[in-house]
Coordinates of N, CA and C in Angstrom, one line a residue:
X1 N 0.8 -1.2 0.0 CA 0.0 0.0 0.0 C 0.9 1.3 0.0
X2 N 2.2 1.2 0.7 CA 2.6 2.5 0.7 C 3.7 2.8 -0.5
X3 N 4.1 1.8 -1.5 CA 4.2 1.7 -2.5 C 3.4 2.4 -3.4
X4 N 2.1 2.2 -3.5 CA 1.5 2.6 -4.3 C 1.4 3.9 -4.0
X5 N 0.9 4.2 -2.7 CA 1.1 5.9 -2.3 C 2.3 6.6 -2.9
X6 N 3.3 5.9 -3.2 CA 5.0 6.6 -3.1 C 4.9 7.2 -4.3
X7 N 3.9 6.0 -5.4 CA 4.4 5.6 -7.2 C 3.3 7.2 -7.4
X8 N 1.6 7.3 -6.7 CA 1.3 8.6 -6.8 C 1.5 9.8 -6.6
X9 N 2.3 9.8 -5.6 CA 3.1 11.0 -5.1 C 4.2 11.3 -6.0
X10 N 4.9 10.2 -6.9 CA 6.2 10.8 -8.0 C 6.0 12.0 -8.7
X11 N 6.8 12.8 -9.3 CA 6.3 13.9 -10.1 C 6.6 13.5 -11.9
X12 N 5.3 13.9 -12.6 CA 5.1 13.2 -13.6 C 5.1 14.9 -14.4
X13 N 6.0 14.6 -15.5 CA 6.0 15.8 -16.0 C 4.6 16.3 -17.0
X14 N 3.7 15.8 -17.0 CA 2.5 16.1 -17.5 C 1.5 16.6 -16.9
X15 N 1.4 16.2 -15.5 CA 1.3 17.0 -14.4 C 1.2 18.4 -14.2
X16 N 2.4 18.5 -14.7 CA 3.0 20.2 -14.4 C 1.5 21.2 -14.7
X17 N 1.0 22.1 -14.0 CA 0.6 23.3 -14.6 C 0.8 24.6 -13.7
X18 N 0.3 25.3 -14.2 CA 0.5 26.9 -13.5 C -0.6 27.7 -12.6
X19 N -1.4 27.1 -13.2 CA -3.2 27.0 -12.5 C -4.1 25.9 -12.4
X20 N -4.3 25.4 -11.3 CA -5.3 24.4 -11.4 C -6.2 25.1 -10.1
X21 N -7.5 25.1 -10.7 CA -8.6 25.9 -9.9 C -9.8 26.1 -10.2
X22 N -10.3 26.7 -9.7 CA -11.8 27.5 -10.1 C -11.6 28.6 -10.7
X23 N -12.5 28.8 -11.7 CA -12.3 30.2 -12.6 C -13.6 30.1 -13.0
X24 N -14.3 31.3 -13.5 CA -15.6 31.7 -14.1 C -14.7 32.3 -15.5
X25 N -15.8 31.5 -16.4 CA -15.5 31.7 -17.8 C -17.0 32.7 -17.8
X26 N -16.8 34.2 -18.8 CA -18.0 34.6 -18.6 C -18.1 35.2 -20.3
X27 N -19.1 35.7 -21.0 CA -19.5 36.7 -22.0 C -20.1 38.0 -21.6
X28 N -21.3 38.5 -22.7 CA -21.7 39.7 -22.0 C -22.6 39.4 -21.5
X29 N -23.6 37.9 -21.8 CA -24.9 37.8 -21.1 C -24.5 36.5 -20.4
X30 N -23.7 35.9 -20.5 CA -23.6 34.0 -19.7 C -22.5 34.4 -18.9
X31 N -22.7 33.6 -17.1 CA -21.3 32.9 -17.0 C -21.3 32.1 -16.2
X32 N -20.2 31.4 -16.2 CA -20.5 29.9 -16.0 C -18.7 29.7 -15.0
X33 N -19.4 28.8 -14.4 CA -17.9 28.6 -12.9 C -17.7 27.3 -13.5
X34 N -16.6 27.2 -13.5 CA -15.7 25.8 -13.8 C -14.5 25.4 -13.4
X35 N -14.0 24.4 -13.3 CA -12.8 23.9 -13.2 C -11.6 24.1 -14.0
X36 N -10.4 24.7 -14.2 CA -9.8 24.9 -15.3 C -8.0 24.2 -14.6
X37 N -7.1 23.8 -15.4 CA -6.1 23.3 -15.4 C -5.4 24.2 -16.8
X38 N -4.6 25.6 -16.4 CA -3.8 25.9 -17.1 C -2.5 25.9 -17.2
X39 N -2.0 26.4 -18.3 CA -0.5 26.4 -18.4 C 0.1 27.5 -19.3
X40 N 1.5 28.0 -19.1 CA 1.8 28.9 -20.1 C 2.9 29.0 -20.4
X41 N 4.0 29.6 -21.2 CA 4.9 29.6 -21.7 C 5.0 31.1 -22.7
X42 N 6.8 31.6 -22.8 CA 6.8 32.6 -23.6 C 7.3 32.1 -24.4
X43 N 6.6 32.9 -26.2 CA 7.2 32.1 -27.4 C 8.3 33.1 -27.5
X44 N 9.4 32.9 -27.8 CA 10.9 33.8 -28.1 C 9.9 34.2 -29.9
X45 N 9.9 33.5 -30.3 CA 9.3 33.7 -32.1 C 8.3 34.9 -32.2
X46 N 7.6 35.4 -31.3 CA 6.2 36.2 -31.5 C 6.5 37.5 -30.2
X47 N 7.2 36.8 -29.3 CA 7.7 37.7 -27.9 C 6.5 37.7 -27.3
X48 N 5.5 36.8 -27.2 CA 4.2 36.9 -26.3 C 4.5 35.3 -25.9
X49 N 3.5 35.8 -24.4 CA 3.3 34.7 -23.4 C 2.1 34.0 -24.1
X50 N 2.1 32.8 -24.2 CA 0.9 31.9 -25.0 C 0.7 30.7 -23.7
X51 N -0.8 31.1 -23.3 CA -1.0 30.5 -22.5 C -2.5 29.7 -22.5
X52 N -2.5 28.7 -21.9 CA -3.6 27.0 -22.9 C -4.2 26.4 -21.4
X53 N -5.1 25.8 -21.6 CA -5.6 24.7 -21.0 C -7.1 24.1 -21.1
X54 N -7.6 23.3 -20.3 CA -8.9 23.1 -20.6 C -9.5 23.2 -19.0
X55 N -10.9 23.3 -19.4 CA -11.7 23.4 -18.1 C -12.6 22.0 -18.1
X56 N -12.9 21.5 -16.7 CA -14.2 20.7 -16.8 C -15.0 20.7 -17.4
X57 N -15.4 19.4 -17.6 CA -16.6 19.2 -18.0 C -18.3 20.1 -17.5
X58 N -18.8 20.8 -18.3 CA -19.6 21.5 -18.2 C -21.2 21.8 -18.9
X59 N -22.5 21.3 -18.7 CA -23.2 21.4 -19.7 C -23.8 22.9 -20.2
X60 N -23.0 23.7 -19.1 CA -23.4 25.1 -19.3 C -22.5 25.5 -20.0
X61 N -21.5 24.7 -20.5 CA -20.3 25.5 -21.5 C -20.6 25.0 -22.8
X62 N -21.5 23.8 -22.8 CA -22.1 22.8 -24.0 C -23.0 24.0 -24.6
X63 N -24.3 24.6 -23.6 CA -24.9 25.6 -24.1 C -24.5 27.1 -24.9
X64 N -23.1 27.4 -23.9 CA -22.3 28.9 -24.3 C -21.9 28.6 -25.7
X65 N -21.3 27.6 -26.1 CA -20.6 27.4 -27.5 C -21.3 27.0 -28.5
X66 N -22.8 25.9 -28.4 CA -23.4 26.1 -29.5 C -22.4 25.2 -30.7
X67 N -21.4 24.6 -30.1 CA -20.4 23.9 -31.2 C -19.3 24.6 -32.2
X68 N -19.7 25.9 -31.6 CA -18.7 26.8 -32.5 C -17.5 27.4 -31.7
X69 N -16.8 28.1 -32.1 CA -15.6 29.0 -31.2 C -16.3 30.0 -30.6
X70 N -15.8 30.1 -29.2 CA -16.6 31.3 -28.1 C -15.2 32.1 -27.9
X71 N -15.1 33.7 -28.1 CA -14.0 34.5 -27.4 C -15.0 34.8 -26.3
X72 N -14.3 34.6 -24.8 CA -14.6 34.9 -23.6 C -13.7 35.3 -22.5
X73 N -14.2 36.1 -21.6 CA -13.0 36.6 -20.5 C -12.8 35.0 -19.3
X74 N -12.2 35.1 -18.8 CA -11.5 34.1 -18.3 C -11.1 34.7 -17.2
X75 N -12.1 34.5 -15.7 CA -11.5 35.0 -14.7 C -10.8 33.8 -13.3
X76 N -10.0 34.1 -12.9 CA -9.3 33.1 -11.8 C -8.9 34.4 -10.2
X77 N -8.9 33.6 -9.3 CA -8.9 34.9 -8.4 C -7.1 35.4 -8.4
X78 N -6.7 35.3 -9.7 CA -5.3 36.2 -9.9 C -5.5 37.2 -10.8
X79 N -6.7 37.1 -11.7 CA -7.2 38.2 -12.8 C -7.8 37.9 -14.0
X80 N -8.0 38.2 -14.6 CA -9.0 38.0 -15.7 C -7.8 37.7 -17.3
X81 N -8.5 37.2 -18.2 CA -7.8 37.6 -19.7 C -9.0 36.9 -20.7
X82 N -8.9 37.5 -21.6 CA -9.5 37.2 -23.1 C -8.9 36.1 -23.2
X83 N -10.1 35.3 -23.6 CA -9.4 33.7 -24.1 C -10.5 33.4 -25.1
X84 N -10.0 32.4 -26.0 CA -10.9 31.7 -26.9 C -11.2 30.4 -26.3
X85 N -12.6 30.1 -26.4 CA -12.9 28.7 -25.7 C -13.7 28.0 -26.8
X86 N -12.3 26.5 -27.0 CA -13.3 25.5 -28.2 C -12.9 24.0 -28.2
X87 N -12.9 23.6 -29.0 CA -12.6 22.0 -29.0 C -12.4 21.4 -28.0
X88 N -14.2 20.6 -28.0 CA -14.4 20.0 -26.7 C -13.2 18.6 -26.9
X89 N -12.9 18.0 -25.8 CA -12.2 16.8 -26.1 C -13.1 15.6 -25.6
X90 N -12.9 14.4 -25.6 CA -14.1 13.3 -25.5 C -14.5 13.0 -24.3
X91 N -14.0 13.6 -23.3 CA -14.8 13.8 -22.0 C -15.2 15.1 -21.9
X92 N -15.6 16.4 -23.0 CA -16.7 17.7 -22.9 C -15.2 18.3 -21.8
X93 N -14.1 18.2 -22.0 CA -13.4 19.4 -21.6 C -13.4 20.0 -22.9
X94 N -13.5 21.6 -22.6 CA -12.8 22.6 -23.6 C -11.7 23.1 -23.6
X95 N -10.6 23.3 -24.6 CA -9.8 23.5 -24.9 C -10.1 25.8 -24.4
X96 N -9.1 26.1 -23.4 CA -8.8 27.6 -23.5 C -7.7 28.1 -24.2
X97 N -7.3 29.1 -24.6 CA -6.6 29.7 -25.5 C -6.6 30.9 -25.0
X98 N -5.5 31.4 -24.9 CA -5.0 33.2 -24.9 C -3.2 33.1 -24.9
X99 N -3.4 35.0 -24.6 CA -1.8 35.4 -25.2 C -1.8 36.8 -24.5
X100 N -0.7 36.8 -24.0 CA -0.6 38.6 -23.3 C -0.4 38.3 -21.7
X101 N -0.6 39.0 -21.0 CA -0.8 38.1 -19.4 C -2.0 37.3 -19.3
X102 N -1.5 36.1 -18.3 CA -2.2 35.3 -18.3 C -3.2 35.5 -16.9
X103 N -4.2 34.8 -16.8 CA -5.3 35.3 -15.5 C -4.3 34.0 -14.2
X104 N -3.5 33.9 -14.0 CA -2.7 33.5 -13.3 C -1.4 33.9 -13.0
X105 N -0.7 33.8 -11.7 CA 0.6 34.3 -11.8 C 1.4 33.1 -12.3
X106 N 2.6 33.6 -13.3 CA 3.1 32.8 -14.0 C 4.2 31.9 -13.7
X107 N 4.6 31.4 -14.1 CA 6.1 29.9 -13.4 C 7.1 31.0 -13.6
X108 N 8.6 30.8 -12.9 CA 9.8 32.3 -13.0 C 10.0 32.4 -14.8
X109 N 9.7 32.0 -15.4 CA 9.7 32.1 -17.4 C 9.9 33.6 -16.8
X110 N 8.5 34.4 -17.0 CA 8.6 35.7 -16.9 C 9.3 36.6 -16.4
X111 N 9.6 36.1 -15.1 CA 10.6 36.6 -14.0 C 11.9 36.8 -14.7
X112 N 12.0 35.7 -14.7 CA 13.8 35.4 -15.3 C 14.0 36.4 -16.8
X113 N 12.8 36.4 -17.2 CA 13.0 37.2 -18.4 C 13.3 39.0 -17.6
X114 N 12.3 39.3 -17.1 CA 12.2 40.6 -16.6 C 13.8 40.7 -15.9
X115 N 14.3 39.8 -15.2 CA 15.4 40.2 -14.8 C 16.9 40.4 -16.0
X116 N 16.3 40.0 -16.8 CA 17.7 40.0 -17.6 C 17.7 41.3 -18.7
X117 N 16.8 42.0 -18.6 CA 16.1 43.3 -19.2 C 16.8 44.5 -18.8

């Protein structure tokens, strides 16, 4: 048994993210609280932070998208950002999308960058 505890507790690099939490995905008339697991990184190529994840499963995010691409604000209690929210995956997570700061505080990427400035 404490084997198996040890092999859960390992750190798996897929694992990794930057936010895992509650966040309210909202529009100008819907919004909807969900679960979200993000991540982010800066692209050297574009010089913006690109930052991704998906949220729970939701049948109120089933209704917001309608099957199409939704731009929506994306709030977490670190701050808000414009995100695009689409491509459900086969358990009804949605895929989030944005770029600029992210609605979480970031891994040292940023930091380290700012210090070398």
């Amino acid at each position: 048994m404490v084997e198996q505890f040890e092999h859960e507790q390992q750190h798996d690099e897929h694992d990794e993210h930057d936010y895992l939490g509650s966040a309210v995905v909202f529009t100008a008339d819907t919004e909807v609280t969900v679960d979200v697991v993000l991540r982010g990184n800066f692209q050297p190529i574009d010089g913006r932070f690109h930052w991704y994840g998906r949220t729970g499963p939701d049948e109120k995010l089933d209704e917001l998208t309608g099957g199409r691409r939704v731009e929506v604000v994306l709030r977490t209690p670190h701050g808000e950002a414009a995100a695009t929210l689409s491509d459900p995956d086969p358990w009804n997570r949605y895929r989030l999308t944005g770029s600029g700061r992210p609605p979480f505080p970031p891994g040292t990427e940023l930091a380290d960058l700012n210090e070398g400035a």
